[in-house]
Coordinates of C-alpha atoms in Angstrom, one line a residue:
X270 CA 1.1 0.2 -10.5
X271 CA 1.2 -1.1 -7.4
X272 CA -1.9 -2.0 -5.2
X273 CA -1.8 -2.0 -1.8
X274 CA -5.3 -3.8 0.1
X275 CA -6.6 -3.7 3.3
X276 CA -8.6 -6.8 3.4
X277 CA -12.2 -6.7 4.7
X278 CA -12.3 -9.5 6.4
X279 CA -8.7 -9.6 8.7
X280 CA -8.3 -6.1 8.5
X281 CA -4.3 -7.3 7.5
X282 CA -2.7 -4.8 4.6
X283 CA -1.6 -6.8 1.7
X284 CA 0.4 -5.7 -1.2
X285 CA 0.0 -7.1 -4.7
X286 CA -3.3 -9.5 -4.1
X287 CA -5.4 -11.2 -6.6
X288 CA -8.5 -9.6 -7.9
X289 CA -10.8 -11.6 -5.9
X290 CA -10.1 -10.1 -2.5
X291 CA -12.2 -7.5 -1.2
X292 CA -11.4 -4.5 1.0
X293 CA -10.2 -0.9 0.7
X294 CA -7.1 -0.3 -1.7
X295 CA -5.0 1.8 -3.1
X296 CA -2.8 1.9 -6.2
X297 CA 0.8 3.8 -6.2
X298 CA 3.0 4.2 -9.5
X299 CA 6.2 2.3 -9.6
X300 CA 8.8 4.7 -8.3
X301 CA 10.5 5.5 -5.7
X302 CA 9.1 9.8 -5.8
X303 CA 5.4 8.5 -5.5
X304 CA 6.2 6.1 -2.4
X305 CA 8.7 8.9 -0.9
X306 CA 5.2 11.8 -1.7
X307 CA 2.6 9.2 -0.1
X308 CA 4.9 8.3 3.1
X309 CA 5.9 12.0 3.3
X310 CA 1.9 12.8 4.0
X311 CA 1.1 10.0 5.5
X312 CA -1.6 9.6 2.7
X313 CA -1.6 5.4 2.8
X314 CA -2.3 5.4 6.4
X315 CA -5.1 8.3 5.8
X316 CA -6.8 6.9 3.2
X317 CA -6.6 2.6 4.1
X318 CA -7.5 3.9 7.2
X319 CA -5.0 1.5 9.3
X320 CA -1.2 2.2 10.4
X321 CA 1.3 1.3 7.5
X322 CA 4.2 -0.8 9.2
X323 CA 7.9 -1.0 8.7
X324 CA 7.9 -4.7 7.0
X325 CA 5.0 -3.6 4.4
X326 CA 7.2 -0.3 3.3
X327 CA 10.3 -2.7 2.8
X328 CA 8.0 -5.0 0.8
X329 CA 6.9 -2.4 -1.3
X330 CA 10.8 -0.8 -2.1
X331 CA 11.8 -3.9 -2.8
X332 CA 9.5 -4.2 -5.5
X333 CA 10.3 -1.2 -6.8
X334 CA 14.1 -2.1 -6.8

């Protein structure tokens, strides 16, 4: 599973942070199908209440490869 976190203090979106970082987070499975599903329906931005940058999407894709 991949954890994506919106940090409470800064509002920054972080991929796979340590367990000591607090904020709103979402987990997605490590497959391109899961990423496609959540991006198609814009679920990540709705759950995290933030805009998902292209850099973060590329970072997630690199973890999947």
